[in-house]
Short mmCIF file of N, CA and C and ligand atoms in Angstrom, two decimals:
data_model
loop_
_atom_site.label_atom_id
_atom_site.label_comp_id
_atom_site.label_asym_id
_atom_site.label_seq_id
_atom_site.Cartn_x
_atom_site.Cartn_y
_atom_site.Cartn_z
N UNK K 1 102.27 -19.59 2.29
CA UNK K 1 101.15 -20.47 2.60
C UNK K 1 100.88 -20.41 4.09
N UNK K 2 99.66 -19.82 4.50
CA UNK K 2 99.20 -20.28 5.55
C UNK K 2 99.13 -21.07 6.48
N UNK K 3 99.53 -21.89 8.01
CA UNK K 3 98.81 -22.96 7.82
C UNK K 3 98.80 -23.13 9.38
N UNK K 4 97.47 -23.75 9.93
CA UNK K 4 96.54 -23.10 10.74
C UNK K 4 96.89 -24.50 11.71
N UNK K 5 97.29 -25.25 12.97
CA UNK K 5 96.87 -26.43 13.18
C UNK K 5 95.75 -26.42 13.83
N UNK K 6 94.63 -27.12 13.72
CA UNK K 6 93.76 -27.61 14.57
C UNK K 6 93.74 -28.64 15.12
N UNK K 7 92.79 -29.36 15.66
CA UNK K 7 92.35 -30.39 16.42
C UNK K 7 91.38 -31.36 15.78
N UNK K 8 91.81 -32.73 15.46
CA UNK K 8 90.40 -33.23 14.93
C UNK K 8 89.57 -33.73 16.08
N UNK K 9 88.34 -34.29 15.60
CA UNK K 9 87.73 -34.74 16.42
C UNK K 9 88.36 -35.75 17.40
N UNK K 10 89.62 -36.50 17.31
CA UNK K 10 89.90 -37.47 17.88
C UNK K 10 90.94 -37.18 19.24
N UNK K 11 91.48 -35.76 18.55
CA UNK K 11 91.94 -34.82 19.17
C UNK K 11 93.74 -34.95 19.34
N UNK K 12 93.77 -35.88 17.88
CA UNK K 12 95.12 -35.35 17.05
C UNK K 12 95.31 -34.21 16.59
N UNK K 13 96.81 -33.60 16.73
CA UNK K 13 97.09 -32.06 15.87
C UNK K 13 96.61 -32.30 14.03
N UNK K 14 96.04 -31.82 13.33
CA UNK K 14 95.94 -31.56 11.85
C UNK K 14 95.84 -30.51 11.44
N UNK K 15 97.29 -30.23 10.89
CA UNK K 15 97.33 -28.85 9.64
C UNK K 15 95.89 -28.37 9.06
N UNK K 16 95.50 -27.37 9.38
CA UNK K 16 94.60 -26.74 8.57
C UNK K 16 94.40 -25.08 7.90
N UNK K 17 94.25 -25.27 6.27
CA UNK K 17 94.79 -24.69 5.92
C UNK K 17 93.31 -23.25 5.44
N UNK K 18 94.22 -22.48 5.58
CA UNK K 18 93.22 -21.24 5.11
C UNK K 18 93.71 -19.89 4.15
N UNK K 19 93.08 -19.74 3.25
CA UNK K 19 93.18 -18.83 2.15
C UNK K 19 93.87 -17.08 2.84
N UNK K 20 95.04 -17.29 2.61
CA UNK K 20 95.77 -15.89 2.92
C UNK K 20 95.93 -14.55 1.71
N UNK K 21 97.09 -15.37 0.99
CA UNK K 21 97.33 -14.45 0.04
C UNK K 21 96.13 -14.46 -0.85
N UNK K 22 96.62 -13.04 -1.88
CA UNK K 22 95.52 -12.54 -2.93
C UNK K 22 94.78 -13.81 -3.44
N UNK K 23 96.15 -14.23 -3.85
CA UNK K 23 96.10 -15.45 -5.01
C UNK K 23 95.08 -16.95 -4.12
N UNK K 24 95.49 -17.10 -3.15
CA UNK K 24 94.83 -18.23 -2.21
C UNK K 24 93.36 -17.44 -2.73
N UNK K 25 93.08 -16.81 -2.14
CA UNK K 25 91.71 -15.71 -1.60
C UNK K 25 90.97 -16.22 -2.81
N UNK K 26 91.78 -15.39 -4.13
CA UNK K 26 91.21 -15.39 -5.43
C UNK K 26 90.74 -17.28 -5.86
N UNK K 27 91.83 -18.14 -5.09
CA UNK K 27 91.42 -19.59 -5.59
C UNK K 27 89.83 -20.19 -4.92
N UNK K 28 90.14 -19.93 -3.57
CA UNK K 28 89.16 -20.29 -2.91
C UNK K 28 87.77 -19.78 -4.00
N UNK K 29 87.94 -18.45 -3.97
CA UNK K 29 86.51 -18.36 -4.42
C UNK K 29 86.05 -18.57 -6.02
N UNK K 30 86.85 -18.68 -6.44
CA UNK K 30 86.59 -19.68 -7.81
C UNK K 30 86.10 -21.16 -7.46
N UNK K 31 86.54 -21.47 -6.30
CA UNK K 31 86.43 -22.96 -6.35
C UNK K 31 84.83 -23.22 -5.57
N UNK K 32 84.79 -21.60 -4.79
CA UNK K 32 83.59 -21.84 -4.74
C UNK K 32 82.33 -21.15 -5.38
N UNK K 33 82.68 -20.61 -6.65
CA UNK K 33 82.09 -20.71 -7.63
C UNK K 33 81.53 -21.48 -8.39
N UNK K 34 82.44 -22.04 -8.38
CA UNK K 34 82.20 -23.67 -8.28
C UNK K 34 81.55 -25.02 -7.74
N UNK K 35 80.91 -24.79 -6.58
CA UNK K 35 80.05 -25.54 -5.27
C UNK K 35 81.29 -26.39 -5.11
N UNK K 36 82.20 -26.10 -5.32
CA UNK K 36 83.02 -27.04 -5.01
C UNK K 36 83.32 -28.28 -5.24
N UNK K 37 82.97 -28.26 -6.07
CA UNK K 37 83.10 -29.53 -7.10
C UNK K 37 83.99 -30.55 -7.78
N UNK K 38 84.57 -31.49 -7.06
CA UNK K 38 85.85 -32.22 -7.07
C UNK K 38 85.77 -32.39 -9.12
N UNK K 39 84.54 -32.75 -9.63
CA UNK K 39 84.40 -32.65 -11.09
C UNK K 39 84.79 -31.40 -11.74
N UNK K 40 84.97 -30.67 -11.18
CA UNK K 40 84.96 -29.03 -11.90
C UNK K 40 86.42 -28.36 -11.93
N UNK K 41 86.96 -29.53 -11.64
CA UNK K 41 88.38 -29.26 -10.97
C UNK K 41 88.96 -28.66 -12.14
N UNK K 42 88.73 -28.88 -14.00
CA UNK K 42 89.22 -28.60 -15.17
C UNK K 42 88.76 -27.26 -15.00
N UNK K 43 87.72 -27.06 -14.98
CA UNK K 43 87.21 -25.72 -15.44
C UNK K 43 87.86 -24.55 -14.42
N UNK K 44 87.95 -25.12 -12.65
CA UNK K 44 88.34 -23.97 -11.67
C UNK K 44 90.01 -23.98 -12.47
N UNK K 45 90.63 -24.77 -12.94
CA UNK K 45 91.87 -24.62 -13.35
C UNK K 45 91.63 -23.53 -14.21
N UNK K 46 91.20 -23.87 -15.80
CA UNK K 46 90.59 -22.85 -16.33
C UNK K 46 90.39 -21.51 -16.31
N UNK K 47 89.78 -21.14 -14.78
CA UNK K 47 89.08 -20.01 -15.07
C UNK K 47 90.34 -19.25 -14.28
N UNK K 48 90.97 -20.11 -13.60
CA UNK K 48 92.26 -19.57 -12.70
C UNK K 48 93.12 -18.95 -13.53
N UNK K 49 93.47 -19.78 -14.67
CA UNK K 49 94.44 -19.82 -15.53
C UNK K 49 94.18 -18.21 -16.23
N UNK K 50 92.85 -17.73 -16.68
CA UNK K 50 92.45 -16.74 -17.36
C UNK K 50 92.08 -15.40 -16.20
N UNK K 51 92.19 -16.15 -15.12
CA UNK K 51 91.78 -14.65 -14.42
C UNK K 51 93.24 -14.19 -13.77
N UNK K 52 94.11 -15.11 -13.61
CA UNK K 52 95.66 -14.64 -12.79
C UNK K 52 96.78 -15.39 -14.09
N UNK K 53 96.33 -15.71 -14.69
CA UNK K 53 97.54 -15.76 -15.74
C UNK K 53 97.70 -17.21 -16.01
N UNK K 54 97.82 -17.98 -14.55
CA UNK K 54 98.46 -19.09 -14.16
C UNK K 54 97.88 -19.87 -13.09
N UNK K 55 98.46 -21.15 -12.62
CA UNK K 55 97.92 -21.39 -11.80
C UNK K 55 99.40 -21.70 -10.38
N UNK K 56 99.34 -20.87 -9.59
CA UNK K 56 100.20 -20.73 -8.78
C UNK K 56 100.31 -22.10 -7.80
N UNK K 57 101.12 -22.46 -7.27
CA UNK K 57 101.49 -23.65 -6.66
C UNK K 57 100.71 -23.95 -5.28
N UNK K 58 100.93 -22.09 -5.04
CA UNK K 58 100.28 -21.78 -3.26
C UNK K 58 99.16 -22.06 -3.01
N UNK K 59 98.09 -21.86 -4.14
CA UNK K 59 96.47 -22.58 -4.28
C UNK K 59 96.62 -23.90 -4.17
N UNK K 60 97.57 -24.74 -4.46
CA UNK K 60 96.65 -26.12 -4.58
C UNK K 60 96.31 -26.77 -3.09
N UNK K 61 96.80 -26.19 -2.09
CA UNK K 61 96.63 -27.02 -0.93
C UNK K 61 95.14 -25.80 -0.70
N UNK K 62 94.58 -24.69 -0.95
CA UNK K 62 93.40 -24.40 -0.98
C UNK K 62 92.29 -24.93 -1.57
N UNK K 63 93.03 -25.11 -3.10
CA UNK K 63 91.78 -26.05 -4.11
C UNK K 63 91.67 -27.95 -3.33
N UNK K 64 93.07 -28.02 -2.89
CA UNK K 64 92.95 -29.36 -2.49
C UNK K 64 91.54 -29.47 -1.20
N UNK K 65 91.94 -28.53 -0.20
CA UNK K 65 91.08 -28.48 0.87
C UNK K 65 89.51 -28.63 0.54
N UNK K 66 89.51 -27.10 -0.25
CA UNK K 66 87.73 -27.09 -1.01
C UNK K 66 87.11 -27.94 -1.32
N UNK K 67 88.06 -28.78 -2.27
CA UNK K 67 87.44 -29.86 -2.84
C UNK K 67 87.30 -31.10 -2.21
N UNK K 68 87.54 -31.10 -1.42
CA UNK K 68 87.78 -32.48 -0.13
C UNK K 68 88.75 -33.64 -1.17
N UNK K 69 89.97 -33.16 -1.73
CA UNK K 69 90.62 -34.47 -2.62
C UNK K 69 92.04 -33.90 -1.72
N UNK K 70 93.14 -34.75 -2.31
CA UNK K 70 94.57 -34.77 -1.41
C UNK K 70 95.40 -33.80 -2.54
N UNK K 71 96.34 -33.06 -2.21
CA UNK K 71 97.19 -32.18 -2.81
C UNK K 71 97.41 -33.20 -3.60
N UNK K 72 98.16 -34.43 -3.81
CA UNK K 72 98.56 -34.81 -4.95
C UNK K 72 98.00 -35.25 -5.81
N UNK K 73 96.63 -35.71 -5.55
CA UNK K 73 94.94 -35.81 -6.44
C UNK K 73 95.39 -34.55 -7.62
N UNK K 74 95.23 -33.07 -7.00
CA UNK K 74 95.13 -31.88 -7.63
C UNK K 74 96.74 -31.35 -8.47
N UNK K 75 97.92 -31.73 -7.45
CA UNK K 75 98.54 -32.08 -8.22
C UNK K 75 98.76 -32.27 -9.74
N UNK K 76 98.62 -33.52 -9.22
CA UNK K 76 98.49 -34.81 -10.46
C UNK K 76 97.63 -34.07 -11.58
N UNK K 77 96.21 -33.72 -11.46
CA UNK K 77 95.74 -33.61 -12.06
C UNK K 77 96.03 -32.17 -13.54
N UNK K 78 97.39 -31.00 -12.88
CA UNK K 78 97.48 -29.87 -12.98
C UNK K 78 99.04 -30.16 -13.84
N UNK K 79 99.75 -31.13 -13.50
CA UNK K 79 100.75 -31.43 -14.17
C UNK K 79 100.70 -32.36 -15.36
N UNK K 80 99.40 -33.10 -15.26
CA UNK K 80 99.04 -33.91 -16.80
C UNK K 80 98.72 -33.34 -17.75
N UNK K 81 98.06 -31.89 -17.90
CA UNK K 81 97.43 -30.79 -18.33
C UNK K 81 98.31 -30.20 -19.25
N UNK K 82 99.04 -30.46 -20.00
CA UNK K 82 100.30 -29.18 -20.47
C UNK K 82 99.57 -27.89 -20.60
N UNK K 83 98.25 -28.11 -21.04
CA UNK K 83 97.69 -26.04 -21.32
C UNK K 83 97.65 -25.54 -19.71
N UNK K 84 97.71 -25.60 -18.83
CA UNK K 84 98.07 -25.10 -17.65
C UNK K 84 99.15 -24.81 -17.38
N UNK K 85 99.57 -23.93 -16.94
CA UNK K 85 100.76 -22.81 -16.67
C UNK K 85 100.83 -22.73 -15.05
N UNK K 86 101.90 -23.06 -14.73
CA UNK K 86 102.24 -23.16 -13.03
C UNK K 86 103.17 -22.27 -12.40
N UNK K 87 103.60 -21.19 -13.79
CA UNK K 87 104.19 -20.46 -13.38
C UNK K 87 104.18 -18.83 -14.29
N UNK K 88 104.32 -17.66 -14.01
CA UNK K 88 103.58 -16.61 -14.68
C UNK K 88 104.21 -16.68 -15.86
N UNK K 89 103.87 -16.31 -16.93
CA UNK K 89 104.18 -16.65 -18.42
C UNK K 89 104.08 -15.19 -19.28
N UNK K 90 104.61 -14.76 -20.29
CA UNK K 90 104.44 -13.98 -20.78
C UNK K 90 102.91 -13.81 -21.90
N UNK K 91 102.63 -12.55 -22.23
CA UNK K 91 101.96 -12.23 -23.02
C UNK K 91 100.98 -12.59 -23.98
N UNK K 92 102.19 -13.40 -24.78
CA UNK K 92 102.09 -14.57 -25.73
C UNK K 92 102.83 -16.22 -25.66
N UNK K 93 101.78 -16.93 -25.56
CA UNK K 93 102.66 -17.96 -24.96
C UNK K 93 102.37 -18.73 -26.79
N UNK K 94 103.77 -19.19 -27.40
CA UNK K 94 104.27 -19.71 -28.06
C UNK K 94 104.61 -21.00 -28.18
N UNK K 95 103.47 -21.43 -28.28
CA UNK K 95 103.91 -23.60 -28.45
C UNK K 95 104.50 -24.45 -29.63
N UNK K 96 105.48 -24.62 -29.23
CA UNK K 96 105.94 -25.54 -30.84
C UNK K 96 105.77 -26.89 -30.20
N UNK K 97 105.82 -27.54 -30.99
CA UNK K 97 105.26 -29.11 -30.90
C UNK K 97 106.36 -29.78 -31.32
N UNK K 98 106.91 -30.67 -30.29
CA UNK K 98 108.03 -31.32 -30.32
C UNK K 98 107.86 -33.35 -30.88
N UNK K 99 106.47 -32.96 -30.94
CA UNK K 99 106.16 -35.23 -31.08
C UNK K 99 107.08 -35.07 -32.39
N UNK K 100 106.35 -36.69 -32.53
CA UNK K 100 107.07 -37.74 -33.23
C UNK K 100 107.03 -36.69 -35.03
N UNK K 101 105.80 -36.59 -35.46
CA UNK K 101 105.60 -36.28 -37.21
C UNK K 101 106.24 -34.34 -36.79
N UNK K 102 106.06 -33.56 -35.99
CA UNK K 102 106.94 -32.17 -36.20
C UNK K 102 108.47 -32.50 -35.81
N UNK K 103 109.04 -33.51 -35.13
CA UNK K 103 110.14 -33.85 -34.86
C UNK K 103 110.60 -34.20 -36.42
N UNK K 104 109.72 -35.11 -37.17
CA UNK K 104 110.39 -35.67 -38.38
C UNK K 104 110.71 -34.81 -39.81
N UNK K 105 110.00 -33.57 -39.51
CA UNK K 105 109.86 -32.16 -40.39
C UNK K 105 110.49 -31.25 -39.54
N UNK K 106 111.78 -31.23 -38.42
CA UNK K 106 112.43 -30.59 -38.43
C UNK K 106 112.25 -29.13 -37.51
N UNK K 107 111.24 -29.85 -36.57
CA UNK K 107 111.41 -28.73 -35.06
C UNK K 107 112.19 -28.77 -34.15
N UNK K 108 113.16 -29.51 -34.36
CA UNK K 108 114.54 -29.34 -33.44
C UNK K 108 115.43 -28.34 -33.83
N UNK K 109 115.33 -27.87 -34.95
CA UNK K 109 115.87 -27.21 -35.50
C UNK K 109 115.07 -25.70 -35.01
N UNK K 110 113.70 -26.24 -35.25
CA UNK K 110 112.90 -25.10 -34.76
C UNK K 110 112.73 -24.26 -33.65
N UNK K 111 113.07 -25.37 -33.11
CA UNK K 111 113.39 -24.56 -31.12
C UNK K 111 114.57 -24.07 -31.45
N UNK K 112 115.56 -24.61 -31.79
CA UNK K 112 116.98 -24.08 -31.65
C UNK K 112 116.77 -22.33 -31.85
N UNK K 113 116.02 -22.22 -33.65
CA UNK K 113 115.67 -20.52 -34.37
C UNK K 113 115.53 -20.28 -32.69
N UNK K 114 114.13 -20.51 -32.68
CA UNK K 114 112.96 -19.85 -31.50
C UNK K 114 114.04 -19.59 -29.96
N UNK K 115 114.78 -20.52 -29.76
CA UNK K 115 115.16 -19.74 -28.65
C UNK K 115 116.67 -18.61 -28.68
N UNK K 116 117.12 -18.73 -30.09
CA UNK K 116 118.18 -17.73 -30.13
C UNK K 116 117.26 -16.79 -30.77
N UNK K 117 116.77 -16.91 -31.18
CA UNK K 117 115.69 -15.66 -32.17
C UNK K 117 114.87 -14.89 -30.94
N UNK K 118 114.62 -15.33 -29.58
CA UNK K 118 113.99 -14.52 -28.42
C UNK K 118 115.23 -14.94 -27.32
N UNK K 119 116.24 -15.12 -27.67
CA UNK K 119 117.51 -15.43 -26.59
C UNK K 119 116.34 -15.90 -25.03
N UNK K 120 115.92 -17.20 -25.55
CA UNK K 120 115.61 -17.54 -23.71
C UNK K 120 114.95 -18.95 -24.69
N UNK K 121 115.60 -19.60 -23.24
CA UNK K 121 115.20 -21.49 -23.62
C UNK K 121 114.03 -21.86 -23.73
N UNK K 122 113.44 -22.76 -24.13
CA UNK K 122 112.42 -23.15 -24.46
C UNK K 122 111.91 -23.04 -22.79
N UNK K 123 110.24 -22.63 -22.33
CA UNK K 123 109.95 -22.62 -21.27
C UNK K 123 110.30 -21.69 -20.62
N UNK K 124 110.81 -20.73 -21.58
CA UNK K 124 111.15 -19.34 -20.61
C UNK K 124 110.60 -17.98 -21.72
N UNK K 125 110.46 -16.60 -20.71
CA UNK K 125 109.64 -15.78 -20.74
C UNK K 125 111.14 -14.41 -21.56
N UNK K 126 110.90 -13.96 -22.60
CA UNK K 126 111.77 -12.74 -23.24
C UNK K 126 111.40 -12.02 -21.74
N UNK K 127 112.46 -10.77 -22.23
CA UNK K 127 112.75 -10.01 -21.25
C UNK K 127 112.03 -8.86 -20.69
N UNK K 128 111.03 -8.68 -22.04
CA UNK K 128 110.05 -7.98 -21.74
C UNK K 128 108.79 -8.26 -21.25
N UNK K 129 108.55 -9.61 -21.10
CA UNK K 129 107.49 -10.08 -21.01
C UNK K 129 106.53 -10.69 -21.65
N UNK K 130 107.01 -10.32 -23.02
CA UNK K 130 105.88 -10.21 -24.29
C UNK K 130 105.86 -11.53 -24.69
N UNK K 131 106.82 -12.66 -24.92
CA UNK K 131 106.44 -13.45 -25.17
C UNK K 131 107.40 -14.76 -24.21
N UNK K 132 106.43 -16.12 -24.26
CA UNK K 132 106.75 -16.83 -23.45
C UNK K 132 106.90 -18.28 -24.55
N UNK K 133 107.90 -18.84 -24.82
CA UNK K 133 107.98 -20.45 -25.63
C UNK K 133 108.01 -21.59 -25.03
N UNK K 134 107.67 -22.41 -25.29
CA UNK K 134 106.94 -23.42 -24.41
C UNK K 134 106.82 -24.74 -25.87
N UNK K 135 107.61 -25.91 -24.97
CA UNK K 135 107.22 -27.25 -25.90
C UNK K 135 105.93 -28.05 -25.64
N UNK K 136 105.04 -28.30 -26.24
CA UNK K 136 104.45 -29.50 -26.46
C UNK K 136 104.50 -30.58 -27.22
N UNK K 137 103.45 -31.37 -26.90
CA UNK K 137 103.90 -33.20 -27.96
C UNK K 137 102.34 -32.86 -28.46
N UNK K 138 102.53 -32.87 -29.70
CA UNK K 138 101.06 -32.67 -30.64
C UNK K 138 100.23 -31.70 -30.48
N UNK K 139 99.81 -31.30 -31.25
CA UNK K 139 98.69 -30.26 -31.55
C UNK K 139 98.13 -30.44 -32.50
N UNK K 140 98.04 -31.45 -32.86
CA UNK K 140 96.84 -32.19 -33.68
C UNK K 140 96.69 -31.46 -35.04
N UNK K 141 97.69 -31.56 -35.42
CA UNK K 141 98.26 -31.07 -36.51
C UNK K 141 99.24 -31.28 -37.39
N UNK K 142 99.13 -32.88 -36.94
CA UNK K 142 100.35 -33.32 -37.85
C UNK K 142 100.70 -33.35 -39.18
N UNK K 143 99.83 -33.28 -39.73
CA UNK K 143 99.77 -33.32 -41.42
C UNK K 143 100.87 -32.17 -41.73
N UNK K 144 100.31 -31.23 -41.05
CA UNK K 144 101.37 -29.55 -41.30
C UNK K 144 102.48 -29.83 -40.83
N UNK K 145 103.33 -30.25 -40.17
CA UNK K 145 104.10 -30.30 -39.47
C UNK K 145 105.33 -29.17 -39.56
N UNK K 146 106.38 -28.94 -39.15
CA UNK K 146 106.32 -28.55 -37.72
C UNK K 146 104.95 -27.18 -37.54
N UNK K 147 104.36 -27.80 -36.18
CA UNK K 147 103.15 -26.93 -36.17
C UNK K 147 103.61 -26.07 -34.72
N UNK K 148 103.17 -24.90 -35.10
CA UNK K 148 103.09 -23.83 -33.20
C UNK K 148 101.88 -23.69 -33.47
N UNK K 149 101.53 -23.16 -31.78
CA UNK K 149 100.04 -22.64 -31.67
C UNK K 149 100.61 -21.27 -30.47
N UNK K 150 99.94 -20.24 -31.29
CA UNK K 150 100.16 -18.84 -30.16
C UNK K 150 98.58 -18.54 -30.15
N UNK K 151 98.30 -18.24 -28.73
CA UNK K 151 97.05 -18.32 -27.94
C UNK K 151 96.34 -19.41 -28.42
N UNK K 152 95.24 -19.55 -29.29
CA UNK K 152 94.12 -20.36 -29.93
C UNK K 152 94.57 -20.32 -30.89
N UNK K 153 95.37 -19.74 -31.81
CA UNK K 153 95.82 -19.96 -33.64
C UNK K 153 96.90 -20.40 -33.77
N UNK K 154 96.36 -22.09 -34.65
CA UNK K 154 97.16 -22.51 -35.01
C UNK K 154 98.08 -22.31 -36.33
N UNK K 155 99.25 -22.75 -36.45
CA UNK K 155 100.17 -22.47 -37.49
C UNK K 155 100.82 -23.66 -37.90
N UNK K 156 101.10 -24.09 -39.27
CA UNK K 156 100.91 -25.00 -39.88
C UNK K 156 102.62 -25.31 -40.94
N UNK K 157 103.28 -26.15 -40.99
CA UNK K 157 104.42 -25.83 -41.68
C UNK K 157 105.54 -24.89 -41.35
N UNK K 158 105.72 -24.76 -40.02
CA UNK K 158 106.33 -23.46 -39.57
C UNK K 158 108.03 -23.68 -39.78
N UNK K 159 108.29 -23.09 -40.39
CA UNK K 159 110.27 -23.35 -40.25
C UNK K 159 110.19 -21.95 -39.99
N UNK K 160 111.99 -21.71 -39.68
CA UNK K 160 112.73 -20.32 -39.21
C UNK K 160 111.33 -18.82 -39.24
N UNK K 161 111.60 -19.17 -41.17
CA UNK K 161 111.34 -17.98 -41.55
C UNK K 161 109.67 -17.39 -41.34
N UNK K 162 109.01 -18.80 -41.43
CA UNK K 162 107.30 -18.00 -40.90
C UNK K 162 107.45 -17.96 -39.18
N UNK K 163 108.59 -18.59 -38.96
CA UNK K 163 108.60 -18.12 -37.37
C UNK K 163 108.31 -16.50 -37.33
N UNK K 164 109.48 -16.29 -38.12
CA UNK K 164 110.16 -15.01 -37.76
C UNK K 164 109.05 -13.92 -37.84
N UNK K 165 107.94 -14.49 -39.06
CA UNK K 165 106.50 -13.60 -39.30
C UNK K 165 106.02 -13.42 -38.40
N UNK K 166 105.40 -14.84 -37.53
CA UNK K 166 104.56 -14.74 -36.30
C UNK K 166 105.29 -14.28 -35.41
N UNK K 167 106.38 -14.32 -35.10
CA UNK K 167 106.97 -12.77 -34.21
C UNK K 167 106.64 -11.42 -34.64
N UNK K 168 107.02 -11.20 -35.46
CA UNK K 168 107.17 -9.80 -36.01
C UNK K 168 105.63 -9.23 -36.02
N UNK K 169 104.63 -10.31 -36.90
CA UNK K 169 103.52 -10.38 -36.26
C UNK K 169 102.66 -9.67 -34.69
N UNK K 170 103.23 -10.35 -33.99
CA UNK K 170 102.96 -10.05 -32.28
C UNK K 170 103.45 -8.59 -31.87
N UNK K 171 104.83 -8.55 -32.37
CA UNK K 171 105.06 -7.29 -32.12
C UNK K 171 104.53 -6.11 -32.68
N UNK K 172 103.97 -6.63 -34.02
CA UNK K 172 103.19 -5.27 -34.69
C UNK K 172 102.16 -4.98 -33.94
N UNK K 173 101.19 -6.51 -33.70
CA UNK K 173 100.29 -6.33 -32.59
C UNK K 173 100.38 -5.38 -31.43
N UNK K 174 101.79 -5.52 -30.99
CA UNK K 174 101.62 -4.49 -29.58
C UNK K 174 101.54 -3.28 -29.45
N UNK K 175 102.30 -2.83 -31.01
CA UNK K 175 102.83 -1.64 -31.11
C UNK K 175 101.57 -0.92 -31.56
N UNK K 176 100.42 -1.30 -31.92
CA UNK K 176 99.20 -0.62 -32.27
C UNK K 176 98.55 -0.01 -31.23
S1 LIG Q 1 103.16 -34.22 -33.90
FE1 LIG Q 1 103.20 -32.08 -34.03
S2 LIG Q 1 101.12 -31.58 -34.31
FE2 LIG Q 1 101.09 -33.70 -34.03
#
């Protein structure tokens, strides 16, 4: 992170910060794609999220600046979010749903498969990259319960064994 001091008008020292790395560079100008728009703050997340994977930590004191709001405004706003990713993620990111009605149909059990079945803890990335597991609380899908969602498709009733599909699944995917 950059960080520049200037002078304010009063002619106190104030940190000021300016877009260095790729990733800064790349935020800034989304955000001002944006006109800069303290409202648009979902969507520059958004489009961040789909153009670099993720949304890196080192932007927010850039997006904070742009937008004239305080790092922990943007923060705040980036950690309430669970579909935002703050850190690079694999391929396929793999959500099982940990609430109350997939808890009561037996996704504790389900993480357990999922993370010996890709040997890496919930919130962590296989070794190849290919896929990334990750908990959430609902996906609005409780009726099915235990429910995952990989990218936009949801999955409905999932124990071990249709896990093991929607893996095997992904990997057929790659191998094409
Ligand atoms: S509790 Fe799991 S989808 Fe709602």
């Amino acid at each position: 992170m950059a960080k520049k001091v200037g002078r304010s008008p009063k002619g106190d020292t104030k940190p000021e910060i300016t877009p260095t790395t790729p990733v800064q560079i790349a935020a800034a100008a989304i955000c001002a794609r944006h006109g800069n728009k303290p409202d648009e703050l979902l969507e520059i997340f958004h489009e961040m999220q789909h153009d670099l994977g993720y949304v890196p930590e080192e932007t927010l004191p850039i997006i904070a600046k742009a937008l004239n709001r305080s790092r922990a405004e943007i923060y705040g706003v980036l950690t309430f979010y669970h579909e935002f990713h703050r850190h690079p993620v694999g391929k396929h990111v793999v959500k099982i749903c940990r609430a109350e009605a997939c808890q009561s149909m037996g996704t504790d059990e389900l993480c357990q498969h999922a993370e010996s079945k890709l040997n890496v803890p919930l919130g962590g990335t296989t070794a190849d990259g290919a896929v990334t597991i990750e908990q959430v609380f609902c996906l609005g899908n409780c009726a099915l319960s235990p429910a995952v969602m990989v990218g936009e498709k949801l999955y409905g009733r999932v124990d071990p064994k249709r896990f093991d599909e929607i893996i095997a699944g992904l990997e057929k995917e790659a191998a094409e």
